[in-house]
Amino acid sequence: MARSQMTSMERVMAVCHNEKPDRVPFILASRAFGLKYAGAKFVQAYEDPDLYVQSQLKLIKDFRLDSVWDIWCTPAVDEALGATMDTPEDDPPWIAQPCVHGPDDLGKLRRVDPWKDGRMPYLLDIVTRLKKAVGDDIPVTAWASPPFRTACMIRGNTELYMDMYDDPRFVKDLLEIATENCTAYGKALVEAGADIIAISNPVANTDCISLEHFKEFAHPYSKHMFGEMKKAGAKAINFHTCGRWDDRFDLCCENVDIIHCDRVNIGEFTTGYGDRVVAMGNVKSVATMLQGSVEQVKREALDCLETAAATGRYILSADCEVPRETSAANVRALADTLAAFNERTFGA
Ligand SMILES: [Zn+2]
């Protein structure tokens, strides 16, 4: 067939711009699975950035993914601000100790330099290497922490949730500092070669904070940051709504291009928000990708495709990061189900 195919960049941008893609795109948050699949550990990737880059390229080649990802959710800004980051040998990094114990500590928080401080230069280097490796045809997705998440990490979740009641002024002062630093890092990611900025905010879902608190403390700062990312040249913002967000999806769509959904009915989601954002998801990461059979993966993927793809504003994915121990057979099942669907639907 002589039909010319879109590049991954054209395909992903087509769905973002509400234009017709040549097939449904396929993107996975895959830092841990990719490393395991390539036979590498996190700690090796910290020593050899090319090892990480190669692990992402292998996923593109073997599963026909439409984007590479950096080391998603590495809280480098939080660490540079003074929080203690743990980097387990073969598990994703996380914040073990906050650094802000009260309003008096705000003065100690300086503006961080993404190109010099902590692990940010390492992550920016990964993004530059990924972009150099894939060129213009494949988008590079890179993760940035939204301000509310960074505020929670450097203050401590429970403490910050209490502060919202006891000392809202302090929380807002902290959020201003977080916004400045998260935005500076996000802009540096774009400068380094990131096409899509991925955000996730599991500490601001409906199980964690009320809608009123979300409107006051989380949303305005994120919205501002996303707008700045777009001004800096980000081609798209991909917001991963980890957990339940049903009462705040309309706000989440502001300044966002892709919602990487979790715990939604994907058909209802695309019907409700498809005019505003692209839906990415939502085969269950743990119950299906990690623990399910190949048949379950195929069934769930097909269900997502049949209910959501018709809008043209859909990217097949898991509903969160693909866990490290997921079998390659299950990722293969996802890719094969998509290939068969694309063949039937688009002849592509
Ligand atoms: Zn998640």
mmCIF file of C-alpha atoms and ligand atoms in Angstrom:
data_model
loop_
_atom_site.group_PDB
_atom_site.id
_atom_site.type_symbol
_atom_site.label_atom_id
_atom_site.label_comp_id
_atom_site.label_asym_id
_atom_site.label_seq_id
_atom_site.Cartn_x
_atom_site.Cartn_y
_atom_site.Cartn_z
ATOM 1 C CA MET A 1 0.000 0.000 0.000
ATOM 2 C CA ALA A 2 1.412 3.360 -0.992
ATOM 3 C CA ARG A 3 -0.196 5.249 1.866
ATOM 4 C CA SER A 4 2.331 7.574 3.452
ATOM 5 C CA GLN A 5 2.631 7.306 7.201
ATOM 6 C CA MET A 6 2.881 10.040 9.749
ATOM 7 C CA THR A 7 5.913 10.205 11.997
ATOM 8 C CA SER A 8 5.290 9.677 15.700
ATOM 9 C CA MET A 9 5.641 13.432 16.219
ATOM 10 C CA GLU A 10 3.039 14.173 13.530
ATOM 11 C CA ARG A 11 0.716 11.490 14.919
ATOM 12 C CA VAL A 12 0.864 12.723 18.517
ATOM 13 C CA MET A 13 0.553 16.361 17.463
ATOM 14 C CA ALA A 14 -2.403 15.468 15.206
ATOM 15 C CA VAL A 15 -4.403 14.122 18.161
ATOM 16 C CA CYS A 16 -3.341 17.114 20.290
ATOM 17 C CA HIS A 17 -4.515 19.551 17.604
ATOM 18 C CA ASN A 18 -7.786 17.677 16.989
ATOM 19 C CA GLU A 19 -6.687 16.580 13.533
ATOM 20 C CA LYS A 20 -7.038 13.090 12.142
ATOM 21 C CA PRO A 21 -4.066 10.802 12.937
ATOM 22 C CA ASP A 22 -3.020 7.968 10.595
ATOM 23 C CA ARG A 23 -3.449 5.571 13.529
ATOM 24 C CA VAL A 24 -3.975 5.622 17.288
ATOM 25 C CA PRO A 25 -0.715 6.627 19.026
ATOM 26 C CA PHE A 26 0.849 4.445 21.728
ATOM 27 C CA ILE A 27 2.726 5.949 24.693
ATOM 28 C CA LEU A 28 3.790 4.325 27.963
ATOM 29 C CA ALA A 29 5.300 5.805 31.117
ATOM 30 C CA SER A 30 8.058 3.272 31.095
ATOM 31 C CA ARG A 31 11.188 4.299 33.017
ATOM 32 C CA ALA A 32 11.242 1.224 35.295
ATOM 33 C CA PHE A 33 9.885 -1.361 32.862
ATOM 34 C CA GLY A 34 12.251 -0.072 30.162
ATOM 35 C CA LEU A 35 15.302 -0.434 32.388
ATOM 36 C CA LYS A 36 14.302 -3.946 33.473
ATOM 37 C CA TYR A 37 13.520 -4.951 29.883
ATOM 38 C CA ALA A 38 16.994 -3.771 28.858
ATOM 39 C CA GLY A 39 18.539 -5.702 31.755
ATOM 40 C CA ALA A 40 19.680 -2.589 33.633
ATOM 41 C CA LYS A 41 19.176 -1.164 37.111
ATOM 42 C CA PHE A 42 18.387 2.409 38.128
ATOM 43 C CA VAL A 43 21.764 2.775 39.807
ATOM 44 C CA GLN A 44 23.541 1.822 36.566
ATOM 45 C CA ALA A 45 21.532 4.427 34.669
ATOM 46 C CA TYR A 46 22.668 7.104 37.150
ATOM 47 C CA GLU A 47 26.253 6.229 36.308
ATOM 48 C CA ASP A 48 25.719 5.819 32.581
ATOM 49 C CA PRO A 49 22.986 8.035 31.083
ATOM 50 C CA ASP A 50 23.341 6.281 27.721
ATOM 51 C CA LEU A 51 22.173 3.069 29.324
ATOM 52 C CA TYR A 52 18.868 4.766 30.088
ATOM 53 C CA VAL A 53 18.667 6.282 26.597
ATOM 54 C CA GLN A 54 19.287 2.850 25.032
ATOM 55 C CA SER A 55 16.557 1.291 27.197
ATOM 56 C CA GLN A 56 14.038 3.800 25.830
ATOM 57 C CA LEU A 57 15.164 3.291 22.238
ATOM 58 C CA LYS A 58 14.722 -0.456 22.670
ATOM 59 C CA LEU A 59 11.088 0.073 23.720
ATOM 60 C CA ILE A 60 10.460 2.255 20.668
ATOM 61 C CA LYS A 61 11.957 -0.385 18.399
ATOM 62 C CA ASP A 62 10.333 -3.449 19.961
ATOM 63 C CA PHE A 63 6.870 -2.075 20.746
ATOM 64 C CA ARG A 64 6.432 0.805 18.255
ATOM 65 C CA LEU A 65 5.894 3.398 20.973
ATOM 66 C CA ASP A 66 5.330 6.985 19.873
ATOM 67 C CA SER A 67 7.377 8.788 22.550
ATOM 68 C CA VAL A 68 10.444 8.249 24.701
ATOM 69 C CA TRP A 69 10.331 9.337 28.367
ATOM 70 C CA ASP A 70 12.948 10.606 30.744
ATOM 71 C CA ILE A 71 13.270 9.130 34.263
ATOM 72 C CA TRP A 72 9.689 10.068 35.173
ATOM 73 C CA CYS A 73 8.982 11.462 38.639
ATOM 74 C CA THR A 74 12.576 12.043 39.736
ATOM 75 C CA PRO A 75 12.054 14.811 42.320
ATOM 76 C CA ALA A 76 15.213 16.709 41.407
ATOM 77 C CA VAL A 77 13.840 20.200 42.118
ATOM 78 C CA ASP A 78 12.704 19.110 45.591
ATOM 79 C CA GLU A 79 16.155 17.688 46.275
ATOM 80 C CA ALA A 80 17.897 20.836 45.041
ATOM 81 C CA LEU A 81 15.689 22.856 47.390
ATOM 82 C CA GLY A 82 17.019 20.826 50.304
ATOM 83 C CA ALA A 83 14.831 17.721 50.667
ATOM 84 C CA THR A 84 16.582 14.364 50.979
ATOM 85 C CA MET A 85 16.116 12.106 47.967
ATOM 86 C CA ASP A 86 16.606 8.354 48.205
ATOM 87 C CA THR A 87 17.866 6.597 45.102
ATOM 88 C CA PRO A 88 17.415 2.855 45.672
ATOM 89 C CA GLU A 89 19.561 0.537 43.579
ATOM 90 C CA ASP A 90 16.703 -0.737 41.494
ATOM 91 C CA ASP A 91 13.633 1.293 42.399
ATOM 92 C CA PRO A 92 12.462 4.758 41.393
ATOM 93 C CA PRO A 93 13.847 7.659 43.446
ATOM 94 C CA TRP A 94 11.671 9.303 46.124
ATOM 95 C CA ILE A 95 11.807 12.020 48.765
ATOM 96 C CA ALA A 96 12.651 10.548 52.178
ATOM 97 C CA GLN A 97 13.000 13.729 54.251
ATOM 98 C CA PRO A 98 11.385 17.145 53.808
ATOM 99 C CA CYS A 99 13.381 20.290 54.587
ATOM 100 C CA VAL A 100 10.820 22.979 55.482
ATOM 101 C CA HIS A 101 9.796 22.724 59.120
ATOM 102 C CA GLY A 102 7.883 25.997 59.360
ATOM 103 C CA PRO A 103 7.607 29.551 58.007
ATOM 104 C CA ASP A 104 11.068 30.394 59.378
ATOM 105 C CA ASP A 105 12.634 28.001 56.875
ATOM 106 C CA LEU A 106 11.248 29.821 53.836
ATOM 107 C CA GLY A 107 14.168 32.258 53.885
ATOM 108 C CA LYS A 108 16.590 29.380 53.411
ATOM 109 C CA LEU A 109 15.003 28.324 50.122
ATOM 110 C CA ARG A 110 16.980 29.851 47.325
ATOM 111 C CA ARG A 111 16.259 29.905 43.607
ATOM 112 C CA VAL A 112 17.806 26.736 42.205
ATOM 113 C CA ASP A 113 19.755 26.606 38.947
ATOM 114 C CA PRO A 114 18.524 23.698 36.788
ATOM 115 C CA TRP A 115 21.804 23.591 34.859
ATOM 116 C CA LYS A 116 23.989 23.413 37.982
ATOM 117 C CA ASP A 117 22.193 22.089 41.054
ATOM 118 C CA GLY A 118 21.735 18.547 42.302
ATOM 119 C CA ARG A 119 20.580 15.925 39.835
ATOM 120 C CA MET A 120 18.881 18.361 37.466
ATOM 121 C CA PRO A 121 21.905 18.614 35.104
ATOM 122 C CA TYR A 122 21.966 14.802 34.879
ATOM 123 C CA LEU A 123 18.269 14.696 33.955
ATOM 124 C CA LEU A 124 18.639 17.530 31.452
ATOM 125 C CA ASP A 125 21.548 15.642 29.894
ATOM 126 C CA ILE A 126 19.317 12.544 29.552
ATOM 127 C CA VAL A 127 16.704 14.658 27.746
ATOM 128 C CA THR A 128 19.344 16.102 25.400
ATOM 129 C CA ARG A 129 20.664 12.610 24.646
ATOM 130 C CA LEU A 130 17.141 11.284 24.041
ATOM 131 C CA LYS A 131 16.382 14.135 21.641
ATOM 132 C CA LYS A 132 19.655 13.635 19.804
ATOM 133 C CA ALA A 133 18.909 9.903 19.496
ATOM 134 C CA VAL A 134 15.337 10.181 18.190
ATOM 135 C CA GLY A 135 15.567 13.423 16.199
ATOM 136 C CA ASP A 136 12.500 15.386 15.144
ATOM 137 C CA ASP A 137 10.322 12.396 14.280
ATOM 138 C CA ILE A 138 9.701 11.121 17.811
ATOM 139 C CA PRO A 139 8.649 13.319 20.732
ATOM 140 C CA VAL A 140 10.659 13.323 23.955
ATOM 141 C CA THR A 141 8.487 13.437 27.067
ATOM 142 C CA ALA A 142 10.097 14.789 30.230
ATOM 143 C CA TRP A 143 8.640 15.050 33.709
ATOM 144 C CA ALA A 144 8.347 18.146 35.881
ATOM 145 C CA SER A 145 6.845 18.377 39.335
ATOM 146 C CA PRO A 146 3.864 20.726 39.681
ATOM 147 C CA PRO A 147 4.230 23.344 42.457
ATOM 148 C CA PHE A 148 1.742 21.740 44.867
ATOM 149 C CA ARG A 149 3.567 18.414 44.710
ATOM 150 C CA THR A 150 6.934 20.063 45.321
ATOM 151 C CA ALA A 151 5.457 22.019 48.249
ATOM 152 C CA CYS A 152 4.190 18.721 49.713
ATOM 153 C CA MET A 153 7.550 17.030 49.208
ATOM 154 C CA ILE A 154 9.673 19.740 50.798
ATOM 155 C CA ARG A 155 7.228 20.410 53.651
ATOM 156 C CA GLY A 156 5.797 16.884 54.164
ATOM 157 C CA ASN A 157 2.310 15.919 52.928
ATOM 158 C CA THR A 158 0.543 15.709 56.268
ATOM 159 C CA GLU A 159 2.114 18.942 57.506
ATOM 160 C CA LEU A 160 1.118 20.796 54.341
ATOM 161 C CA TYR A 161 -2.454 19.481 54.462
ATOM 162 C CA MET A 162 -2.682 20.820 58.050
ATOM 163 C CA ASP A 163 -1.050 24.128 57.053
ATOM 164 C CA MET A 164 -3.832 24.716 54.499
ATOM 165 C CA TYR A 165 -6.206 25.057 57.480
ATOM 166 C CA ASP A 166 -3.827 26.592 60.039
ATOM 167 C CA ASP A 167 -1.618 28.936 58.025
ATOM 168 C CA PRO A 168 -2.780 29.423 54.435
ATOM 169 C CA ARG A 169 -0.434 32.413 53.977
ATOM 170 C CA PHE A 170 2.588 30.227 54.700
ATOM 171 C CA VAL A 171 1.357 27.616 52.170
ATOM 172 C CA LYS A 172 0.968 30.292 49.511
ATOM 173 C CA ASP A 173 4.421 31.705 50.176
ATOM 174 C CA LEU A 174 5.811 28.190 49.854
ATOM 175 C CA LEU A 175 3.848 27.647 46.643
ATOM 176 C CA GLU A 176 5.261 30.855 45.136
ATOM 177 C CA ILE A 177 8.783 29.554 45.705
ATOM 178 C CA ALA A 178 7.851 26.114 44.378
ATOM 179 C CA THR A 179 6.233 27.624 41.282
ATOM 180 C CA GLU A 180 9.305 29.697 40.449
ATOM 181 C CA ASN A 181 11.624 26.697 40.747
ATOM 182 C CA CYS A 182 9.388 24.106 39.087
ATOM 183 C CA THR A 183 8.821 26.499 36.190
ATOM 184 C CA ALA A 184 12.552 27.197 35.817
ATOM 185 C CA TYR A 185 13.240 23.462 35.634
ATOM 186 C CA GLY A 186 10.367 22.875 33.179
ATOM 187 C CA LYS A 187 11.731 25.596 30.898
ATOM 188 C CA ALA A 188 15.198 24.031 31.087
ATOM 189 C CA LEU A 189 13.683 20.672 30.047
ATOM 190 C CA VAL A 190 12.238 22.327 26.941
ATOM 191 C CA GLU A 191 15.580 23.976 26.227
ATOM 192 C CA ALA A 192 17.306 20.599 26.615
ATOM 193 C CA GLY A 193 15.040 19.044 23.979
ATOM 194 C CA ALA A 194 11.782 17.976 25.649
ATOM 195 C CA ASP A 195 8.774 18.206 23.335
ATOM 196 C CA ILE A 196 6.101 17.130 25.824
ATOM 197 C CA ILE A 197 6.165 18.052 29.498
ATOM 198 C CA ALA A 198 4.627 15.372 31.708
ATOM 199 C CA ILE A 199 3.181 16.349 35.068
ATOM 200 C CA SER A 200 1.708 14.180 37.791
ATOM 201 C CA ASN A 201 0.129 15.300 41.021
ATOM 202 C CA PRO A 202 -0.961 12.314 43.130
ATOM 203 C CA VAL A 203 -1.056 14.469 46.276
ATOM 204 C CA ALA A 204 -3.840 16.728 44.930
ATOM 205 C CA ASN A 205 -6.525 14.209 43.945
ATOM 206 C CA THR A 206 -9.999 13.948 45.515
ATOM 207 C CA ASP A 207 -8.787 11.469 48.134
ATOM 208 C CA CYS A 208 -6.136 13.939 49.367
ATOM 209 C CA ILE A 209 -7.613 17.449 49.244
ATOM 210 C CA SER A 210 -11.059 19.013 48.849
ATOM 211 C CA LEU A 211 -12.114 20.738 45.651
ATOM 212 C CA GLU A 212 -12.008 24.094 47.492
ATOM 213 C CA HIS A 213 -8.420 23.502 48.566
ATOM 214 C CA PHE A 214 -7.552 22.311 45.072
ATOM 215 C CA LYS A 215 -8.908 25.558 43.633
ATOM 216 C CA GLU A 216 -7.057 27.667 46.175
ATOM 217 C CA PHE A 217 -3.705 25.923 46.565
ATOM 218 C CA ALA A 218 -3.025 23.581 43.657
ATOM 219 C CA HIS A 219 -4.743 24.534 40.440
ATOM 220 C CA PRO A 220 -3.781 28.212 39.913
ATOM 221 C CA TYR A 221 -0.082 27.492 40.406
ATOM 222 C CA SER A 222 -0.128 24.491 38.048
ATOM 223 C CA LYS A 223 -2.107 26.376 35.453
ATOM 224 C CA HIS A 224 0.401 29.221 35.529
ATOM 225 C CA MET A 225 3.331 26.828 35.265
ATOM 226 C CA PHE A 226 1.781 24.952 32.313
ATOM 227 C CA GLY A 227 1.187 28.243 30.516
ATOM 228 C CA GLU A 228 4.842 29.198 31.027
ATOM 229 C CA MET A 229 5.947 25.796 29.646
ATOM 230 C CA LYS A 230 3.886 26.371 26.519
ATOM 231 C CA LYS A 231 5.333 29.882 26.119
ATOM 232 C CA ALA A 232 8.816 28.372 26.433
ATOM 233 C CA GLY A 233 8.080 26.089 23.485
ATOM 234 C CA ALA A 234 6.626 22.886 24.958
ATOM 235 C CA LYS A 235 4.543 21.290 22.202
ATOM 236 C CA ALA A 236 2.162 19.679 24.688
ATOM 237 C CA ILE A 237 1.462 19.281 28.398
ATOM 238 C CA ASN A 238 0.583 15.755 29.517
ATOM 239 C CA PHE A 239 -1.088 15.738 32.938
ATOM 240 C CA HIS A 240 -1.216 12.368 34.716
ATOM 241 C CA THR A 241 -4.184 12.397 37.059
ATOM 242 C CA CYS A 242 -3.045 9.719 39.481
ATOM 243 C CA GLY A 243 -6.044 8.553 41.569
ATOM 244 C CA ARG A 244 -9.587 9.979 41.424
ATOM 245 C CA TRP A 245 -10.111 13.443 39.913
ATOM 246 C CA ASP A 246 -13.778 13.277 38.851
ATOM 247 C CA ASP A 247 -14.826 16.543 40.508
ATOM 248 C CA ARG A 248 -11.898 18.560 39.096
ATOM 249 C CA PHE A 249 -11.289 17.328 35.554
ATOM 250 C CA ASP A 250 -12.737 20.506 34.053
ATOM 251 C CA LEU A 251 -10.022 22.522 35.824
ATOM 252 C CA CYS A 252 -7.319 19.996 34.910
ATOM 253 C CA CYS A 253 -8.022 20.591 31.219
ATOM 254 C CA GLU A 254 -6.869 24.236 31.474
ATOM 255 C CA ASN A 255 -3.516 24.766 29.709
ATOM 256 C CA VAL A 256 -3.262 20.979 29.280
ATOM 257 C CA ASP A 257 -3.258 18.984 26.028
ATOM 258 C CA ILE A 258 -3.271 15.368 27.197
ATOM 259 C CA ILE A 259 -4.853 13.899 30.332
ATOM 260 C CA HIS A 260 -3.161 10.620 31.189
ATOM 261 C CA CYS A 261 -6.175 9.213 33.036
ATOM 262 C CA ASP A 262 -6.531 6.834 35.897
ATOM 263 C CA ARG A 263 -9.743 5.315 37.300
ATOM 264 C CA VAL A 264 -12.144 6.715 34.705
ATOM 265 C CA ASN A 265 -14.503 5.180 32.217
ATOM 266 C CA ILE A 266 -12.483 6.135 29.154
ATOM 267 C CA GLY A 267 -15.558 6.285 26.899
ATOM 268 C CA GLU A 268 -17.347 8.682 29.248
ATOM 269 C CA PHE A 269 -14.167 10.701 29.685
ATOM 270 C CA THR A 270 -13.636 11.229 25.960
ATOM 271 C CA THR A 271 -17.311 12.105 25.535
ATOM 272 C CA GLY A 272 -17.131 14.646 28.367
ATOM 273 C CA TYR A 273 -13.745 16.232 27.720
ATOM 274 C CA GLY A 274 -12.678 15.150 24.213
ATOM 275 C CA ASP A 275 -13.359 18.626 22.836
ATOM 276 C CA ARG A 276 -10.754 20.033 25.231
ATOM 277 C CA VAL A 277 -8.072 17.370 25.762
ATOM 278 C CA VAL A 278 -6.698 14.116 24.447
ATOM 279 C CA ALA A 279 -7.318 11.108 26.710
ATOM 280 C CA MET A 280 -4.358 8.819 27.311
ATOM 281 C CA GLY A 281 -4.919 5.530 29.139
ATOM 282 C CA ASN A 282 -6.231 3.543 30.726
ATOM 283 C CA VAL A 283 -5.419 -0.166 30.791
ATOM 284 C CA LYS A 284 -4.870 -0.908 34.495
ATOM 285 C CA SER A 285 -1.172 -0.781 35.333
ATOM 286 C CA VAL A 286 -1.220 -3.141 38.291
ATOM 287 C CA ALA A 287 -4.358 -5.326 38.033
ATOM 288 C CA THR A 288 -3.955 -5.892 34.293
ATOM 289 C CA MET A 289 -0.442 -5.018 33.027
ATOM 290 C CA LEU A 290 1.413 -6.422 36.032
ATOM 291 C CA GLN A 291 -0.929 -9.129 37.326
ATOM 292 C CA GLY A 292 -3.232 -9.937 34.415
ATOM 293 C CA SER A 293 -2.932 -12.496 31.642
ATOM 294 C CA VAL A 294 -2.156 -11.701 28.022
ATOM 295 C CA GLU A 295 -5.854 -12.279 27.277
ATOM 296 C CA GLN A 296 -6.875 -9.743 29.935
ATOM 297 C CA VAL A 297 -4.496 -7.140 28.490
ATOM 298 C CA LYS A 298 -5.882 -7.699 25.002
ATOM 299 C CA ARG A 299 -9.480 -7.507 26.203
ATOM 300 C CA GLU A 300 -8.962 -4.312 28.181
ATOM 301 C CA ALA A 301 -6.913 -2.628 25.455
ATOM 302 C CA LEU A 302 -9.557 -3.434 22.858
ATOM 303 C CA ASP A 303 -12.270 -2.117 25.152
ATOM 304 C CA CYS A 304 -10.373 1.198 25.532
ATOM 305 C CA LEU A 305 -9.784 1.419 21.782
ATOM 306 C CA GLU A 306 -13.380 0.653 20.856
ATOM 307 C CA THR A 307 -14.854 3.126 23.339
ATOM 308 C CA ALA A 308 -12.373 5.997 23.024
ATOM 309 C CA ALA A 309 -10.518 5.915 19.701
ATOM 310 C CA ALA A 310 -13.473 6.965 17.553
ATOM 311 C CA THR A 311 -13.204 10.536 18.849
ATOM 312 C CA GLY A 312 -9.711 10.752 17.336
ATOM 313 C CA ARG A 313 -8.510 12.232 20.632
ATOM 314 C CA TYR A 314 -7.066 9.152 22.211
ATOM 315 C CA ILE A 315 -3.635 7.663 22.966
ATOM 316 C CA LEU A 316 -3.404 4.052 24.093
ATOM 317 C CA SER A 317 -1.525 3.670 27.391
ATOM 318 C CA ALA A 318 -1.644 2.124 30.829
ATOM 319 C CA ASP A 319 -3.385 4.120 33.575
ATOM 320 C CA CYS A 320 -0.109 4.893 35.397
ATOM 321 C CA GLU A 321 3.521 3.922 35.032
ATOM 322 C CA VAL A 322 3.993 0.369 33.719
ATOM 323 C CA PRO A 323 5.429 -1.461 36.758
ATOM 324 C CA ARG A 324 8.984 -2.724 36.493
ATOM 325 C CA GLU A 325 8.014 -6.395 36.883
ATOM 326 C CA THR A 326 5.423 -6.310 34.087
ATOM 327 C CA SER A 327 6.055 -9.140 31.628
ATOM 328 C CA ALA A 328 7.246 -8.250 28.149
ATOM 329 C CA ALA A 329 4.453 -10.542 26.889
ATOM 330 C CA ASN A 330 1.822 -8.207 28.366
ATOM 331 C CA VAL A 331 3.414 -5.114 26.809
ATOM 332 C CA ARG A 332 3.634 -7.065 23.552
ATOM 333 C CA ALA A 333 -0.091 -7.904 23.873
ATOM 334 C CA LEU A 334 -0.883 -4.205 24.213
ATOM 335 C CA ALA A 335 1.192 -3.350 21.132
ATOM 336 C CA ASP A 336 -0.283 -6.218 19.085
ATOM 337 C CA THR A 337 -3.873 -5.355 20.002
ATOM 338 C CA LEU A 338 -3.246 -1.778 18.917
ATOM 339 C CA ALA A 339 -1.563 -2.867 15.661
ATOM 340 C CA ALA A 340 -4.541 -5.091 14.776
ATOM 341 C CA PHE A 341 -7.013 -2.316 15.675
ATOM 342 C CA ASN A 342 -5.083 0.224 13.605
ATOM 343 C CA GLU A 343 -4.956 -2.175 10.657
ATOM 344 C CA ARG A 344 -8.739 -2.724 10.819
ATOM 345 C CA THR A 345 -9.597 0.915 11.416
ATOM 346 C CA PHE A 346 -7.033 2.908 9.471
ATOM 347 C CA GLY A 347 -5.428 0.306 7.194
ATOM 348 C CA ALA A 348 -2.200 1.431 8.859
HETATM 349 ZN ZN ZN B 1 -0.454 7.164 38.593
#
